[in-house]
Amino acid sequence: MGAEAAIWAIFFLPLASFGVIALIIRPFLNRHYALSGFVLIVPLAAALGLSIWALRAVIVGQDLDFDPHLWLEVGSATIEMGLLVDQLTAIMLIVVTGVSLMVQVYSLGYMREDTGHARYFAYMALFTSAMLGLVLSINVIQLYVFWELVGVSSYLLIGFWHERPAAAAAAKKAFIITRIGDVGFLIAILYLFLQADQFAAENLNAFHIPDIWQAAQPVAMGGAILGGTALTWFALGIFSGAAGKSGQFPLHSWLPDAMEGPTPVSALIHAATMVAAGVFLVARFYPVFQASEDALTVVALIGAFTALMAATMALVMNDIKRVMAYSTISQLGYMMAALGVGAYGAAVFHLLTHASFKALLFMGAGSVNHATGTFDMRYMGGLWRRMPLTYVLMVVAGLSLVGIIPLAGFWSKDEILTGAWNGSGLVDGWVSRVTFVMLLGGVLLTAFYTFRMLYMTFHGEFRGGVDRELEVQEQATRDEATRGPAAPDQVPATSGLSGQHALVHLAESPVAMVAPMLVLGVAAVFSGYLVNPQWVKEFGIPGHWISEFLLTGVEHAAPVLADRIELHDFSRWIATISTVVAVAGLGLGALLYWRRQDGRQVPRRDPLEAAGPVHTLLSQKYYIDALYEGALVRRAFYRIIAGTLDWIDRNLVDGTVDAVGWIFRNIGSVIGRLQTGQVQAYGTAIALGSLLILLGLLLF
Amino acid sequence: MSLEAMLIISAVLFTIGLYGALARRNVLAVLMSIELMFNAVNLTLVAMAKYVAPAGLEENLSAVLTGQVFAVFIITVAAAEIALGLGIVFAMYRNTGSVDLTQVAELRN
């Protein structure tokens, strides 16, 4: 009982701070800056403590199977609410509470000058609590509720500065595109409703997640209620929801736009936790995916393709947060691909390390923005002298992202590459090999864009920050005014002006911002090696600890299929190859960018622009946004669907109403003409009428 | 005279009255035509009472004389009705200065 209450508390503590902030602080105590921040930070710290306790309890094998509580009974379907605390959940709890805590501390500094801080922290509390509910859910309906709640809080936070049209549009786009993916997830859930009777016949509950695992197992294990094509489609439906949340191709285009939100929001939601919810969802239903080779093939190929394609777009972005957004999409692609080829532990491991170093990178971007007032890297440069701590931390996080030994990212990326190289019994050999090649290509691109980002931001001469950016924009507007009609598309889409930080003051950020970055920096260095030691068995941690730890969870759920997952030993060859590729990427970046700074205040041409049409294609994001908005939304949706409905409304519906009115108006005027007012005319009509009735009576 | 002859005379009277009531424009002529129609009806009633008295009721005077009693009533009521109608005609004449029925169409529209 005590254990269950403690784990529920992890979920309810942030929820309670949401209630307190939204209902008490925001209406009455909004003037007191930082009060709402502390109201969230203190319960979050407690939740982090409880999460660590829960992880320990899972490690020592304490019994954490709690009976779920009845929520609804709908016909033969019984919907319960409860806690599912397994290895995956325990790791996710640490990631979510840990990163969230760091981000909230950081927000104390970053949001200092924003008057909406109470609203901000209320949304953040809601998000954290929903995310914790999501990872703790034992019931798929319960999970879906929290799944949508994180979507809503993401919407609210992207549109936090809703007075900016770009932010409002980005929030709407994020919500709608993830919703398209969620339709697939919803269909998968509805399929469970259809099957509820079959589940009940086997004494299973169709919405109880462990029961769904059970149902997907081969007949010998008393499962196979879900099987064959239905199983594949069920898994693909779940993957569709996951792909929307995790920004996998072709539903990735919302994530870069989501950078319109405040930077700590990007760090927490659009880098570390919510976008990882898609990966978590696939991992949560892994026993189901394992049973379908086709579904895993789709997951692997889409993940690998996304990893490669998003990395190419990151090459040419000028907005530092957009580079990171594409980098996030690419890294999520790595995780999906790892799940697809059967490297289950590696995927969640990469989720863990990625959460630490990508959150750190975003915080660094926020710190840089705090100093320069802009997010456009063309107007930065030379910051390493002014912000040495931010610089060092960003370099550490960047190299961790690239995968340089011995930083955290190296270990997890290596684990994924090893898994893809060796493959598993779950998918065909060619799938693993294609995935491996694509992921290796991704490493090269990752190294290149990371170097470019760090170099443009921190090296060379300072290029004027937001002041210079505004001048250039004004100049461009004036030029256009003299030249002729202005083309509004040509104005840079993100000015990076939050309105709060539009002042250049080149100095290190306040302690509240730097301290959490330091903590994450430590995590970005050590977390990889500590949880997955390969060479030295130190601190009593066995090699492959995290992968084995996570696999015990899957084995417990799906004993037969999990046997097909093998753990592969650390391979020096693959580590060497990936390091060589990464260094080659860094070197290529250095070749193109190093020492090309001539001290001018004008942003110089990007060397990549020499690639001409390729550069245009990449900076236009493969025209996918244009395709979605121009062709799908404008043409297909507005013109065809909305146009047809408009025509039907105008012509059929309105036409019917008009016709009814017209008929009666005209009948009236025809009949009115008979009303002459002449008594004798009426008399004649009466006489003739009576005669007719009489005749009728006589004749019939 | 036979019943048929009575009924034919009555029908002819009625039709003449109807024609006059519907076709004449003079209100007084219309009133007179209505009187013709009353008389046609009275004639029918009396004729029916005389020729088609219910069988077995010959001794019952009140039953035998129903038609005639009706006719007397109708004559009385018609006299009252003519008095009323002439009143309306006077009012109409005073208001419009004519007794042309086609001019009286105030209720139209």
Coordinates of C-alpha atoms in Angstrom, one line a residue, chain A residues 43-375:
Chain A
P43 CA 7.4 18.8 -5.5
L44 CA 9.4 17.9 -8.6
A45 CA 12.5 17.3 -6.5
A46 CA 10.4 15.1 -4.3
A47 CA 9.1 13.3 -7.3
L48 CA 12.6 12.8 -8.5
G49 CA 13.5 11.3 -5.2
L50 CA 10.6 8.9 -5.3
S51 CA 11.5 8.0 -8.9
I52 CA 15.0 7.1 -7.8
W53 CA 13.5 5.0 -5.0
A54 CA 11.2 3.3 -7.6
L55 CA 14.2 2.5 -9.8
R56 CA 16.0 1.0 -6.8
A57 CA 12.9 -1.0 -6.0
V58 CA 12.7 -2.4 -9.5
I59 CA 16.4 -3.2 -9.5
V60 CA 16.2 -5.2 -6.3
G61 CA 13.1 -6.9 -7.6
Q62 CA 10.6 -5.6 -5.1
D63 CA 7.0 -6.6 -5.9
L64 CA 5.5 -3.6 -7.7
D65 CA 2.5 -5.3 -9.2
F66 CA -0.5 -3.3 -8.0
D67 CA -4.1 -4.2 -8.6
P68 CA -5.6 -1.7 -11.0
H69 CA -8.7 0.3 -9.9
L70 CA -12.0 -0.1 -11.7
W71 CA -12.8 3.0 -13.7
L72 CA -15.6 2.2 -16.2
E73 CA -17.6 -0.7 -17.4
V74 CA -18.8 -0.4 -21.0
G75 CA -20.6 -3.5 -22.1
S76 CA -18.1 -6.3 -22.0
A77 CA -15.2 -3.9 -21.8
T78 CA -13.8 -3.2 -18.4
I79 CA -11.6 -0.1 -18.2
E80 CA -9.3 0.2 -15.3
M81 CA -6.7 2.6 -14.0
G82 CA -3.5 1.6 -12.5
L83 CA 0.2 1.6 -12.3
L84 CA 2.6 -0.4 -14.4
V85 CA 6.0 -0.1 -12.9
D86 CA 8.5 -2.1 -14.9
Q87 CA 12.1 -1.5 -16.0
L88 CA 11.1 0.8 -18.8
T89 CA 8.8 2.9 -16.6
A90 CA 11.5 3.2 -13.9
I91 CA 14.0 4.6 -16.4
M92 CA 11.5 6.9 -18.0
L93 CA 10.5 8.2 -14.5
I94 CA 14.1 9.2 -13.9
V95 CA 14.4 10.9 -17.3
V96 CA 11.2 12.9 -17.0
T97 CA 11.5 14.1 -13.5
G98 CA 15.2 14.7 -13.8
V99 CA 15.1 16.7 -17.0
S100 CA 11.9 18.5 -15.9
L101 CA 13.5 19.5 -12.6
M102 CA 16.6 20.9 -14.4
V103 CA 14.4 22.7 -16.9
Q104 CA 12.3 24.3 -14.2
V105 CA 15.3 25.7 -12.4
Y106 CA 16.6 27.0 -15.7
S107 CA 13.3 28.6 -16.4
L108 CA 13.5 30.6 -13.2
G109 CA 16.4 32.5 -14.9
Y110 CA 15.1 32.4 -18.5
M111 CA 11.5 33.5 -17.9
R112 CA 12.5 36.1 -15.3
E113 CA 11.3 39.0 -17.3
D114 CA 8.2 37.4 -18.7
T115 CA 5.0 38.5 -16.9
G116 CA 3.3 35.2 -17.7
H117 CA 5.5 33.1 -15.5
A118 CA 2.7 31.7 -13.4
R119 CA 0.9 30.6 -16.5
Y120 CA 4.1 29.2 -17.8
F121 CA 4.8 27.1 -14.7
A122 CA 1.2 25.9 -14.6
Y123 CA 1.5 24.6 -18.1
M124 CA 4.9 23.0 -17.3
A125 CA 3.4 21.3 -14.2
L126 CA 0.5 20.0 -16.3
F127 CA 2.9 18.7 -18.9
T128 CA 5.2 17.0 -16.4
S129 CA 2.3 15.4 -14.6
A130 CA 0.7 14.2 -17.8
M131 CA 4.0 12.8 -19.0
L132 CA 4.5 10.9 -15.7
G133 CA 0.9 9.6 -16.0
L134 CA 1.7 8.4 -19.5
V135 CA 4.7 6.4 -18.5
L136 CA 2.9 4.9 -15.5
S137 CA -0.3 3.9 -17.2
I138 CA -1.2 0.2 -17.1
N139 CA -4.3 0.6 -19.2
V140 CA -4.2 1.6 -22.8
I141 CA -7.2 4.0 -22.4
Q142 CA -5.6 5.6 -19.5
L143 CA -2.4 5.9 -21.5
Y144 CA -4.3 7.5 -24.4
V145 CA -5.8 10.1 -22.0
F146 CA -2.3 11.1 -20.9
W147 CA -1.0 10.8 -24.4
E148 CA -3.5 13.5 -25.5
L149 CA -2.9 15.6 -22.4
V150 CA 0.8 15.9 -23.2
G151 CA -0.3 16.9 -26.7
V152 CA -2.5 19.6 -25.2
S153 CA 0.2 20.9 -22.9
S154 CA 2.6 20.9 -25.8
Y155 CA 0.1 22.9 -27.8
L156 CA -0.3 25.4 -24.9
L157 CA 3.4 25.8 -24.5
I158 CA 4.4 26.2 -28.1
G159 CA 1.7 28.9 -28.3
F160 CA 2.8 30.4 -25.0
W161 CA 3.6 33.7 -26.7
H162 CA 0.3 33.5 -28.6
E163 CA 0.4 37.1 -29.5
R164 CA 3.0 36.2 -32.1
P165 CA 1.2 34.8 -35.2
A166 CA 4.1 32.4 -35.9
A167 CA 3.8 30.8 -32.5
A168 CA 0.0 30.5 -32.7
A169 CA 0.4 28.9 -36.2
A170 CA 3.1 26.5 -34.9
A171 CA 1.0 25.4 -32.0
K172 CA -1.9 24.6 -34.3
K173 CA 0.3 22.8 -36.7
A174 CA 1.9 20.7 -34.0
F175 CA -1.5 19.7 -32.6
I176 CA -3.0 18.9 -35.9
I177 CA -0.1 16.9 -37.3
T178 CA 0.3 14.8 -34.1
R179 CA -3.4 14.3 -34.2
I180 CA -3.2 12.8 -37.7
G181 CA -0.8 10.2 -36.2
D182 CA -3.1 9.7 -33.2
V183 CA -5.9 8.6 -35.5
G184 CA -4.0 5.4 -36.2
F185 CA -3.5 4.9 -32.5
L186 CA -7.2 5.4 -31.9
I187 CA -8.1 2.9 -34.5
A188 CA -5.8 0.4 -32.8
I189 CA -7.6 1.0 -29.5
L190 CA -11.0 0.7 -31.2
Y191 CA -9.8 -2.6 -32.6
L192 CA -9.3 -3.7 -29.0
F193 CA -12.9 -2.8 -28.2
L194 CA -14.0 -5.1 -31.1
Q195 CA -11.9 -7.9 -29.6
A196 CA -13.0 -7.4 -26.0
D197 CA -15.1 -10.5 -26.0
Q198 CA -12.3 -12.7 -27.2
F199 CA -10.0 -11.3 -24.6
A200 CA -12.7 -11.9 -21.9
A201 CA -13.0 -15.5 -23.1
E202 CA -9.3 -16.0 -22.3
N203 CA -9.7 -14.2 -18.9
L204 CA -7.8 -11.2 -20.2
N205 CA -8.7 -7.6 -20.2
A206 CA -8.5 -6.0 -23.7
F207 CA -7.1 -2.7 -22.4
H208 CA -4.7 -4.0 -19.7
I209 CA -1.3 -3.6 -21.3
P210 CA 0.3 -6.8 -19.9
D211 CA -2.8 -8.7 -21.2
I212 CA -2.3 -7.2 -24.7
W213 CA 1.3 -8.4 -24.5
Q214 CA 0.0 -11.8 -23.6
A215 CA -2.5 -11.8 -26.4
A216 CA 0.1 -11.1 -29.0
Q217 CA 2.2 -14.1 -28.0
P218 CA 2.2 -17.3 -30.0
V219 CA -0.5 -19.9 -29.3
A220 CA 1.8 -22.0 -27.2
M221 CA 2.0 -19.2 -24.7
G222 CA -1.8 -19.0 -24.5
G223 CA -2.0 -15.9 -26.6
A224 CA -2.7 -15.3 -30.3
I225 CA -5.9 -13.5 -29.9
L226 CA -4.1 -10.8 -31.8
G227 CA -2.4 -12.5 -34.7
G228 CA -1.5 -12.4 -38.3
T229 CA -2.5 -9.4 -40.4
A230 CA -4.6 -7.9 -37.6
L231 CA -1.6 -7.9 -35.3
T232 CA 0.5 -6.1 -37.9
W233 CA -2.1 -3.5 -38.5
F234 CA -2.6 -3.1 -34.8
A235 CA 1.2 -2.5 -34.3
L236 CA 1.3 -0.1 -37.3
G237 CA -1.6 1.9 -35.8
I238 CA 0.3 2.2 -32.6
F239 CA 3.4 3.2 -34.6
S240 CA 1.4 5.8 -36.4
G241 CA 0.6 7.5 -33.1
A242 CA 4.2 7.2 -32.1
A243 CA 5.5 8.6 -35.4
G244 CA 3.3 11.7 -35.0
K245 CA 4.5 12.4 -31.5
S246 CA 8.2 11.6 -32.3
G247 CA 8.3 13.5 -35.5
Q248 CA 9.0 10.6 -37.8
F249 CA 8.8 11.0 -41.5
P250 CA 6.3 12.0 -43.0
L251 CA 4.8 13.6 -39.8
H252 CA 8.0 15.4 -38.8
S253 CA 7.3 18.9 -40.1
W254 CA 5.6 20.2 -36.9
L255 CA 8.7 19.7 -34.7
P256 CA 10.9 22.5 -36.2
D257 CA 8.0 24.9 -36.1
A258 CA 7.5 24.0 -32.5
M259 CA 10.7 25.9 -31.7
E260 CA 8.5 29.0 -31.6
G261 CA 7.8 28.2 -28.0
P262 CA 10.1 29.3 -25.1
T263 CA 13.5 27.6 -25.2
P264 CA 13.1 25.7 -21.9
V265 CA 9.9 24.3 -23.4
S266 CA 11.9 23.1 -26.4
A267 CA 14.4 21.6 -24.1
L268 CA 11.9 19.7 -22.0
I269 CA 9.1 18.8 -24.4
H270 CA 10.5 18.9 -27.9
A271 CA 13.9 17.4 -27.2
A272 CA 13.9 15.3 -24.0
T273 CA 10.5 13.9 -23.0
M274 CA 7.3 14.4 -25.1
V275 CA 8.9 13.6 -28.4
A276 CA 10.5 10.6 -26.8
A277 CA 7.0 9.5 -25.8
G278 CA 6.6 8.0 -29.3
V279 CA 9.7 5.9 -28.8
F280 CA 8.4 5.0 -25.3
L281 CA 5.0 3.9 -26.8
V282 CA 6.7 1.5 -29.3
A283 CA 8.9 0.2 -26.5
R284 CA 5.9 -0.2 -24.2
F285 CA 4.2 -2.4 -26.8
Y286 CA 7.4 -4.1 -27.8
P287 CA 6.1 -7.6 -27.1
V288 CA 3.4 -6.8 -29.7
F289 CA 5.8 -5.4 -32.2
Q290 CA 8.1 -8.4 -31.8
A291 CA 5.4 -10.7 -33.0
S292 CA 5.1 -8.9 -36.3
E293 CA 8.1 -8.8 -38.6
D294 CA 6.4 -6.5 -41.1
A295 CA 5.6 -3.9 -38.4
L296 CA 9.2 -4.0 -37.2
T297 CA 10.5 -3.6 -40.7
V298 CA 8.4 -0.5 -41.2
V299 CA 9.6 0.9 -37.9
A300 CA 13.2 0.3 -38.7
L301 CA 13.1 1.7 -42.2
I302 CA 11.1 4.8 -41.3
G303 CA 13.3 5.4 -38.3
A304 CA 16.5 5.1 -40.4
F305 CA 15.2 7.2 -43.2
T306 CA 14.1 9.9 -40.8
A307 CA 17.5 9.8 -39.1
L308 CA 19.2 10.5 -42.4
M309 CA 16.7 12.9 -43.9
A310 CA 16.4 15.2 -40.9
A311 CA 20.1 15.3 -40.6
T312 CA 20.4 16.6 -44.2
M313 CA 18.0 19.4 -43.4
A314 CA 19.9 20.3 -40.2
L315 CA 22.9 21.0 -42.4
V316 CA 21.6 24.2 -43.9
M317 CA 19.4 25.8 -41.2
N318 CA 20.5 29.2 -39.9
D319 CA 18.3 29.2 -36.8
I320 CA 20.2 27.5 -34.0
K321 CA 17.0 26.0 -32.5
R322 CA 16.0 24.6 -35.9
V323 CA 19.3 22.9 -36.3
M324 CA 18.7 21.3 -33.0
A325 CA 15.1 20.5 -33.9
Y326 CA 16.2 18.6 -37.0
S327 CA 18.9 17.0 -35.0
T328 CA 16.2 15.8 -32.5
I329 CA 14.1 14.3 -35.3
S330 CA 17.2 12.6 -36.5
Q331 CA 18.1 11.2 -33.1
L332 CA 14.5 10.0 -32.6
G333 CA 14.9 8.3 -35.9
Y334 CA 17.9 6.5 -34.4
M335 CA 15.8 5.3 -31.5
M336 CA 13.0 4.1 -33.8
A337 CA 15.4 2.3 -36.0
A338 CA 17.0 0.6 -33.0
L339 CA 13.6 -0.6 -31.9
G340 CA 12.9 -1.8 -35.4
V341 CA 16.1 -3.9 -35.7
G342 CA 15.6 -5.4 -32.3
A343 CA 18.0 -3.3 -30.3
Y344 CA 15.4 -2.6 -27.6
G345 CA 17.8 -1.8 -24.8
A346 CA 19.9 0.5 -27.0
A347 CA 16.9 2.5 -28.1
V348 CA 15.8 3.3 -24.5
F349 CA 19.5 3.9 -23.6
H350 CA 19.8 6.4 -26.4
L351 CA 16.6 8.0 -25.2
L352 CA 18.2 8.5 -21.8
T353 CA 21.5 9.9 -23.0
H354 CA 19.8 12.0 -25.7
A355 CA 17.5 13.5 -23.1
S356 CA 20.5 14.8 -21.2
F357 CA 22.7 16.2 -23.9
K358 CA 19.9 17.5 -26.1
A359 CA 18.2 19.3 -23.2
L360 CA 21.7 20.7 -22.5
L361 CA 22.1 21.9 -26.1
F362 CA 18.7 23.6 -26.0
M363 CA 19.5 25.3 -22.7
G364 CA 22.8 26.4 -24.3
A365 CA 20.8 27.9 -27.2
G366 CA 18.6 29.7 -24.7
S367 CA 21.6 31.0 -22.9
V368 CA 23.1 32.3 -26.1
N369 CA 19.8 33.9 -27.0
H370 CA 19.8 35.5 -23.5
A371 CA 23.0 37.2 -24.5
T372 CA 22.5 38.0 -28.1
G373 CA 18.8 38.3 -28.4
T374 CA 18.6 36.3 -31.5
F375 CA 18.5 32.7 -32.6

